[in-house]
Coordinates of C-alpha atoms in Angstrom, one line a residue:
M753 CA 77.5 82.0 78.3
V754 CA 74.7 83.2 76.1
Q755 CA 72.2 85.6 77.7
T756 CA 69.1 84.5 75.7
V757 CA 67.9 81.1 74.6
Q758 CA 65.5 79.7 72.0
A759 CA 62.7 77.4 73.0
A760 CA 59.7 75.7 71.4
V761 CA 56.6 76.9 73.4
R762 CA 53.1 75.4 73.5
V763 CA 51.0 78.4 73.3
A764 CA 47.6 76.7 72.7
P765 CA 46.4 73.1 72.1
G766 CA 48.3 71.7 69.1
T767 CA 50.2 75.0 68.6
T768 CA 53.9 75.7 69.1
E769 CA 55.9 78.9 68.6
M770 CA 59.7 79.4 68.8
Q771 CA 60.3 82.1 71.5
E772 CA 63.3 83.8 73.0
F773 CA 63.9 83.8 76.8
E774 CA 66.4 85.3 79.1
L775 CA 68.7 82.8 80.6
P776 CA 67.6 82.3 84.3
S777 CA 70.0 83.3 87.0
I778 CA 71.6 80.4 89.0
D779 CA 72.2 80.5 92.7
D780 CA 74.2 78.1 95.0
D781 CA 71.4 75.4 94.8
S782 CA 70.5 75.4 91.1
A783 CA 72.0 74.7 87.7
L784 CA 71.6 75.1 84.0
L785 CA 71.5 72.1 81.6
Q786 CA 72.6 72.6 78.0
V787 CA 70.1 70.3 76.3
E788 CA 71.4 67.8 73.8
V789 CA 68.5 65.5 73.3
A790 CA 64.8 65.6 74.3
G791 CA 62.7 62.6 73.5
I792 CA 59.1 62.4 72.6
C793 CA 56.6 59.8 73.8
G794 CA 52.9 59.1 73.6
T795 CA 52.2 61.3 76.6
D796 CA 53.5 64.3 74.7
V797 CA 51.0 63.5 71.9
K798 CA 48.1 63.7 74.4
M799 CA 49.5 66.7 76.3
Y800 CA 50.0 68.6 73.1
A801 CA 46.6 68.1 71.6
D802 CA 44.7 68.4 74.8
P803 CA 46.7 70.2 77.6
P804 CA 45.3 69.8 81.1
A805 CA 43.4 72.8 82.3
V806 CA 45.3 73.0 85.5
I807 CA 48.5 74.0 83.6
Q808 CA 48.1 77.6 82.6
G809 CA 50.3 79.9 80.4
R810 CA 53.2 79.1 78.1
V811 CA 54.7 75.6 78.4
I812 CA 58.0 74.4 77.2
M813 CA 57.3 70.7 76.8
G814 CA 59.9 67.9 76.8
H815 CA 60.3 65.5 79.7
E816 CA 62.8 63.0 78.4
N817 CA 65.9 65.1 78.6
V818 CA 69.7 64.6 78.3
G819 CA 72.3 67.2 78.3
V820 CA 75.5 68.6 79.9
I821 CA 75.7 70.6 83.1
A822 CA 76.6 74.0 81.8
Q823 CA 76.6 76.0 85.0
A824 CA 75.9 75.0 88.6
G825 CA 76.1 76.4 92.0
P826 CA 78.5 74.9 94.5
R827 CA 75.9 73.4 96.8
F828 CA 74.1 71.9 93.7
K829 CA 77.4 70.2 92.6
R830 CA 78.1 68.9 96.1
R831 CA 74.5 67.6 96.5
H832 CA 74.5 65.7 93.2
G833 CA 78.1 64.8 93.0
L834 CA 78.5 66.4 89.6
A835 CA 80.7 68.9 87.9
E836 CA 80.2 71.3 85.0
G837 CA 80.6 69.4 81.8
D838 CA 79.1 66.1 83.1
R839 CA 76.4 64.6 80.9
V840 CA 73.2 63.6 82.7
F841 CA 69.7 62.2 82.2
V842 CA 67.1 64.3 84.0
E843 CA 64.0 62.6 85.4
H844 CA 60.9 64.7 85.0
Y845 CA 59.7 64.4 88.6
V846 CA 60.6 67.3 91.0
G847 CA 59.6 66.1 94.4
C848 CA 59.7 67.8 97.8
F849 CA 62.0 65.2 99.4
N850 CA 60.4 65.7 102.7
C851 CA 57.0 63.9 102.5
E852 CA 56.4 60.2 103.2
W853 CA 56.6 59.2 99.5
C854 CA 59.9 61.0 99.0
R855 CA 61.4 59.5 102.2
L856 CA 60.4 56.1 100.8
G857 CA 62.2 56.9 97.6
E858 CA 59.0 57.0 95.6
Y859 CA 59.2 60.7 94.7
R860 CA 57.1 60.0 91.6
H861 CA 54.1 59.9 93.9
C862 CA 54.9 63.2 95.7
E863 CA 52.2 65.8 95.6
A864 CA 54.7 68.5 94.8
T865 CA 55.3 66.9 91.4
D866 CA 51.7 65.8 90.7
W867 CA 50.2 68.2 88.2
R868 CA 46.9 66.3 88.3
T869 CA 46.2 67.2 91.9
N870 CA 48.5 70.2 92.5
P871 CA 48.1 73.1 90.2
D872 CA 51.4 74.4 91.5
G873 CA 53.2 71.1 91.0
R874 CA 56.6 71.1 89.3
R875 CA 57.5 68.6 86.6
F876 CA 59.8 69.0 83.6
G877 CA 57.8 69.3 80.4
Y878 CA 54.6 70.1 82.2
T879 CA 55.3 73.3 84.3
S880 CA 54.4 76.7 82.9
A881 CA 57.2 79.0 81.9
E882 CA 55.6 81.7 84.0
N883 CA 57.1 80.0 87.1
P884 CA 60.5 81.0 88.5
G885 CA 63.3 79.3 86.5
T886 CA 61.2 79.7 83.3
L887 CA 63.0 76.9 81.3
W888 CA 61.0 73.9 82.7
G889 CA 61.2 71.7 79.6
G890 CA 63.6 70.1 77.2
F891 CA 62.3 71.6 73.9
S892 CA 64.8 74.4 74.6
E893 CA 68.5 75.1 74.2
Y894 CA 68.9 75.2 78.0
M895 CA 66.9 73.9 80.9
Y896 CA 66.7 75.2 84.5
L897 CA 67.6 72.6 87.2
P898 CA 66.4 73.3 90.8
W899 CA 68.1 71.7 93.8
N900 CA 65.6 68.9 93.9
S901 CA 66.1 67.7 90.3
V902 CA 66.8 63.9 90.0
L903 CA 69.8 63.3 87.8
H904 CA 71.6 60.2 86.5
K905 CA 75.2 60.5 85.2
I906 CA 75.7 59.1 81.7
P907 CA 78.9 57.2 81.0
D908 CA 81.1 58.6 78.2
T909 CA 80.6 55.4 76.2
V910 CA 76.9 56.3 75.8
T911 CA 76.0 58.8 73.1
P912 CA 73.5 61.6 73.9
E913 CA 71.0 60.2 71.4
L914 CA 71.3 56.7 73.0
A915 CA 71.0 58.2 76.4
G916 CA 67.7 59.7 75.2
M917 CA 66.3 56.2 75.5
V918 CA 66.7 56.1 79.3
M919 CA 63.1 57.0 80.0
P920 CA 61.3 54.6 77.8
L921 CA 63.8 51.8 78.8
S922 CA 63.4 52.7 82.5
N923 CA 59.6 52.5 82.1
G924 CA 60.0 49.1 80.5
I925 CA 62.2 47.9 83.4
E926 CA 59.8 49.4 86.0
W927 CA 56.6 48.0 84.5
A928 CA 57.8 44.6 83.3
L929 CA 60.3 43.7 86.1
L930 CA 59.6 45.8 89.2
T931 CA 55.8 46.0 88.9
A932 CA 54.6 43.0 86.9
G933 CA 57.4 40.8 88.2
V934 CA 58.5 39.1 85.0
G935 CA 61.1 36.6 85.8
Y936 CA 63.0 33.4 84.8
A937 CA 61.0 31.0 82.6
D938 CA 57.9 33.2 82.4
T939 CA 55.8 33.3 79.3
V940 CA 54.9 36.9 78.4
L941 CA 52.5 38.6 75.9
I942 CA 53.5 42.2 75.1
Q943 CA 50.7 44.1 73.3
G944 CA 52.0 47.0 71.2
P945 CA 55.5 47.1 69.6
G946 CA 56.1 50.8 70.2
Q947 CA 59.0 52.2 72.2
Q948 CA 57.4 51.1 75.6
G949 CA 56.5 47.7 74.3
L950 CA 60.0 47.1 72.9
A951 CA 61.6 48.4 76.1
Q952 CA 59.5 45.9 78.0
L953 CA 60.6 43.2 75.6
V954 CA 64.3 44.0 76.4
A955 CA 63.5 44.0 80.1
A956 CA 61.7 40.6 79.9
K957 CA 64.4 39.1 77.9
T958 CA 67.1 40.3 80.4
A959 CA 65.0 38.8 83.2
G960 CA 65.1 35.4 81.6
A961 CA 61.5 35.0 80.3
A962 CA 61.2 31.7 78.4
K963 CA 58.8 32.8 75.7
I964 CA 58.0 36.4 74.6
L965 CA 55.1 37.1 72.3
V966 CA 54.6 40.5 70.8
S967 CA 51.3 41.6 69.2
G968 CA 50.5 44.5 66.9
T969 CA 48.8 45.4 63.6
T970 CA 49.7 45.0 60.0
R971 CA 51.4 48.4 59.8
D972 CA 53.8 47.3 62.5
K973 CA 55.9 45.1 60.2
H974 CA 59.1 47.0 60.7
R975 CA 58.5 47.0 64.4
F976 CA 57.9 43.2 64.4
D977 CA 61.2 42.7 62.6
L978 CA 62.9 44.8 65.3
A979 CA 61.1 42.9 68.0
K980 CA 62.5 39.6 66.7
E981 CA 65.9 41.2 66.6
L982 CA 65.6 42.2 70.2
G983 CA 64.5 38.7 71.2
A984 CA 60.8 38.1 70.7
D985 CA 60.0 34.5 70.0
E986 CA 56.8 35.1 68.0
V987 CA 54.9 38.1 66.7
I988 CA 51.1 38.3 66.2
D989 CA 49.2 40.5 63.7
V990 CA 45.8 41.0 65.4
L991 CA 44.3 42.1 62.1
T992 CA 45.2 39.0 60.1
E993 CA 45.2 36.4 62.8
D994 CA 42.9 35.4 65.7
P995 CA 45.1 36.6 68.5
R996 CA 43.5 34.5 71.2
E997 CA 43.8 31.4 69.1
K998 CA 47.4 32.1 68.2
V999 CA 48.5 32.8 71.8
M1000 CA 46.9 29.6 73.0
D1001 CA 48.4 27.6 70.1
L1002 CA 51.9 29.0 70.8
T1003 CA 51.6 28.1 74.5
G1004 CA 50.2 24.7 74.1
G1005 CA 46.8 25.7 75.3
R1006 CA 48.2 26.9 78.7
G1007 CA 48.1 30.7 78.2
V1008 CA 50.7 33.2 79.4
D1009 CA 51.9 34.1 82.8
I1010 CA 52.0 37.8 82.3
V1011 CA 50.3 40.3 79.8
L1012 CA 51.8 43.7 79.4
D1013 CA 49.5 46.1 77.7
C1014 CA 51.4 48.8 75.8
T1015 CA 48.8 49.8 73.3
S1016 CA 47.6 53.3 72.6
R1017 CA 44.2 54.3 71.5
A1018 CA 43.2 50.6 71.0
G1019 CA 40.1 50.7 73.2
T1020 CA 39.1 47.8 75.5
A1021 CA 40.2 44.9 73.1
P1022 CA 43.8 44.5 74.4
V1023 CA 42.6 44.2 78.0
L1024 CA 39.9 41.7 77.1
L1025 CA 42.4 39.7 75.2
G1026 CA 44.8 39.8 78.1
V1027 CA 42.1 38.5 80.5
D1028 CA 41.3 35.6 78.0
V1029 CA 44.9 34.5 77.3
L1030 CA 46.3 34.6 80.9
K1031 CA 46.9 31.1 82.4
R1032 CA 44.1 29.3 84.3
R1033 CA 45.0 30.8 87.7
E1034 CA 47.0 33.7 89.1
G1035 CA 48.3 35.4 86.0
T1036 CA 49.2 39.1 86.0
L1037 CA 47.8 41.8 83.8
L1038 CA 49.7 45.1 83.6
M1039 CA 47.7 48.0 82.0
Q1040 CA 48.3 51.7 81.4
G1041 CA 44.8 52.6 82.3
E1042 CA 44.3 55.4 79.8
L1043 CA 40.6 54.6 79.3
A1044 CA 38.3 56.9 81.2
A1045 CA 35.8 54.1 81.5
F1046 CA 35.5 50.4 80.7
P1047 CA 31.9 49.3 80.0
D1048 CA 31.1 45.6 80.9
F1049 CA 34.5 44.9 82.5
P1050 CA 34.7 41.1 82.9
V1051 CA 35.0 41.1 86.7
K1052 CA 33.6 37.6 87.1
K1053 CA 36.3 36.1 84.7
V1054 CA 39.0 38.1 86.5
T1055 CA 38.1 36.8 89.9
E1056 CA 37.5 33.3 88.7
K1057 CA 41.0 33.2 87.2
A1058 CA 42.5 35.0 90.2
I1059 CA 44.1 37.6 88.0
T1060 CA 46.3 40.3 89.5
I1061 CA 45.8 43.7 87.8
K1062 CA 48.6 46.2 88.1
S1063 CA 49.0 49.7 86.7
A1064 CA 51.9 51.0 84.6
R1065 CA 52.8 54.4 86.1
G1066 CA 56.1 56.1 85.8
H1067 CA 59.5 54.9 86.9
S1068 CA 61.8 54.8 89.9
F1069 CA 65.4 55.8 90.5
R1070 CA 66.4 52.2 90.5
A1071 CA 64.8 51.6 87.1
C1072 CA 66.6 54.6 85.6
E1073 CA 70.0 53.4 86.9
L1074 CA 69.3 49.9 85.4
A1075 CA 68.3 51.6 82.1
V1076 CA 71.6 53.5 82.0
D1077 CA 73.5 50.2 82.7
Q1078 CA 71.6 48.4 80.0
L1079 CA 72.4 51.1 77.4
A1080 CA 76.0 51.1 78.4
S1081 CA 76.2 47.3 78.1
R1082 CA 75.4 47.4 74.4
R1083 CA 73.8 43.9 74.8
F1084 CA 70.9 45.0 72.6
P1085 CA 70.9 47.2 69.5
L1086 CA 68.8 49.8 71.2
E1087 CA 70.0 52.6 69.0
K1088 CA 67.6 51.2 66.4
L1089 CA 64.7 52.4 68.5
A1090 CA 65.8 56.0 67.9
T1091 CA 64.3 56.2 64.4
H1092 CA 63.9 60.0 63.8
R1093 CA 65.7 63.3 64.6
Y1094 CA 64.4 66.8 64.4
G1095 CA 65.4 70.3 65.6
I1096 CA 63.3 71.9 68.3
D1097 CA 62.0 74.2 65.7
Q1098 CA 60.1 71.2 64.3
V1099 CA 58.3 70.2 67.5
D1100 CA 54.8 70.4 66.0
H1101 CA 55.7 68.2 63.0
A1102 CA 57.7 65.7 65.2
I1103 CA 54.7 65.2 67.6
R1104 CA 52.4 64.7 64.7
V1105 CA 54.8 62.1 63.2
L1106 CA 54.7 60.1 66.5
A1107 CA 50.9 60.5 66.6
G1108 CA 50.7 58.7 63.3
E1109 CA 49.3 61.7 61.5
T1110 CA 51.9 61.3 58.7
D1111 CA 53.1 58.4 56.6
E1112 CA 56.3 58.1 58.6
D1113 CA 56.6 55.3 61.1
A1114 CA 58.5 56.6 64.1
I1115 CA 59.3 54.6 67.2
H1116 CA 61.3 57.1 69.3
I1117 CA 62.0 60.7 68.2
S1118 CA 65.0 62.7 69.3
L1119 CA 64.6 66.5 69.3
M1120 CA 68.0 68.2 69.2
P1121 CA 68.6 72.0 69.6
S1122 CA 71.7 71.5 67.5
L1123 CA 69.5 70.7 64.5
V1124 CA 67.6 73.9 64.5
G1125 CA 67.3 75.2 60.9
Q1126 CA 68.1 71.7 59.4
A1127 CA 65.8 69.2 57.8
G1128 CA 64.9 66.4 60.1
G1129 CA 63.4 63.0 59.6
A1130 CA 64.2 59.3 59.6
V1131 CA 67.7 58.2 60.7
V1132 CA 69.5 56.0 58.2
R1133 CA 71.4 53.2 60.1

């Protein structure tokens, strides 16, 4: 194997440098992943521009990672049921597997992987390269895998780029199905036709939702077209139509059973709309909760309508397995969500594309070490 690797390193807010690292040594309980694809999502946009103060030093970002087991210790292979050469999706959580949450299977809540409360927490794409193992993110040629990595084997029928959709799709399954409880004959409003919104559309369609409405803005025309192809019944442009009036008209004045808020940087308007268009009693509102504060939150209306509010936070092992199965089924043309490809030497530009700082409209971006030195951009399908 090579002795040194190239990685894109966040060295300051909004600043990335390509740096060379020695390949970390592997013991019986660890492994090395040769990275094939690392996806970018909205969290990367926020973490790049404004890194949390608790994470110090150089950081190799990238938490949506797919690759091949290049080298692994014997105990690592036995523990995970894997062999060198197997392709896997790596969850970004690195739990302790000893606490109550881990014993319950909810390792995403483990303090050992919670960077918000634990400065020494481990999480792929968030952990400083100054820690043992060094290669803690997917914007690199290789990634270090400790014994407590959570891995999902990818079938040979699923390409690495398509496998890069596991995380957004697993979030869609977790939030829409397992958290919000979308089910047969439900009427659903999905706000925001980005990768998370479209993933929740696929999840809701698979669950048997009777009517799925997707809202967005005028610039989302291509995404609206894709939403319809994936099974949306109606799309709503909130800039050219009265969204409340349109939802109520499309539901015969009843309102919707479930609202899934997948908007980004849209302020309080989507939540207020969600409260308004939910059915008369006992609807469910799922929100990401990125707002630091919510002035004049309509508590009276929420309680009068008996609305259940749930938070969208991460994914479970079950959701990831279901996402892999969904990708392998080819029931939906999910490859169309992977709109752009770049080498890891173009991380800065790729993140800015997803942030909407350029004229390009990207839904999901695949960063590939194999494309270093090549021009990246939109994928022609």
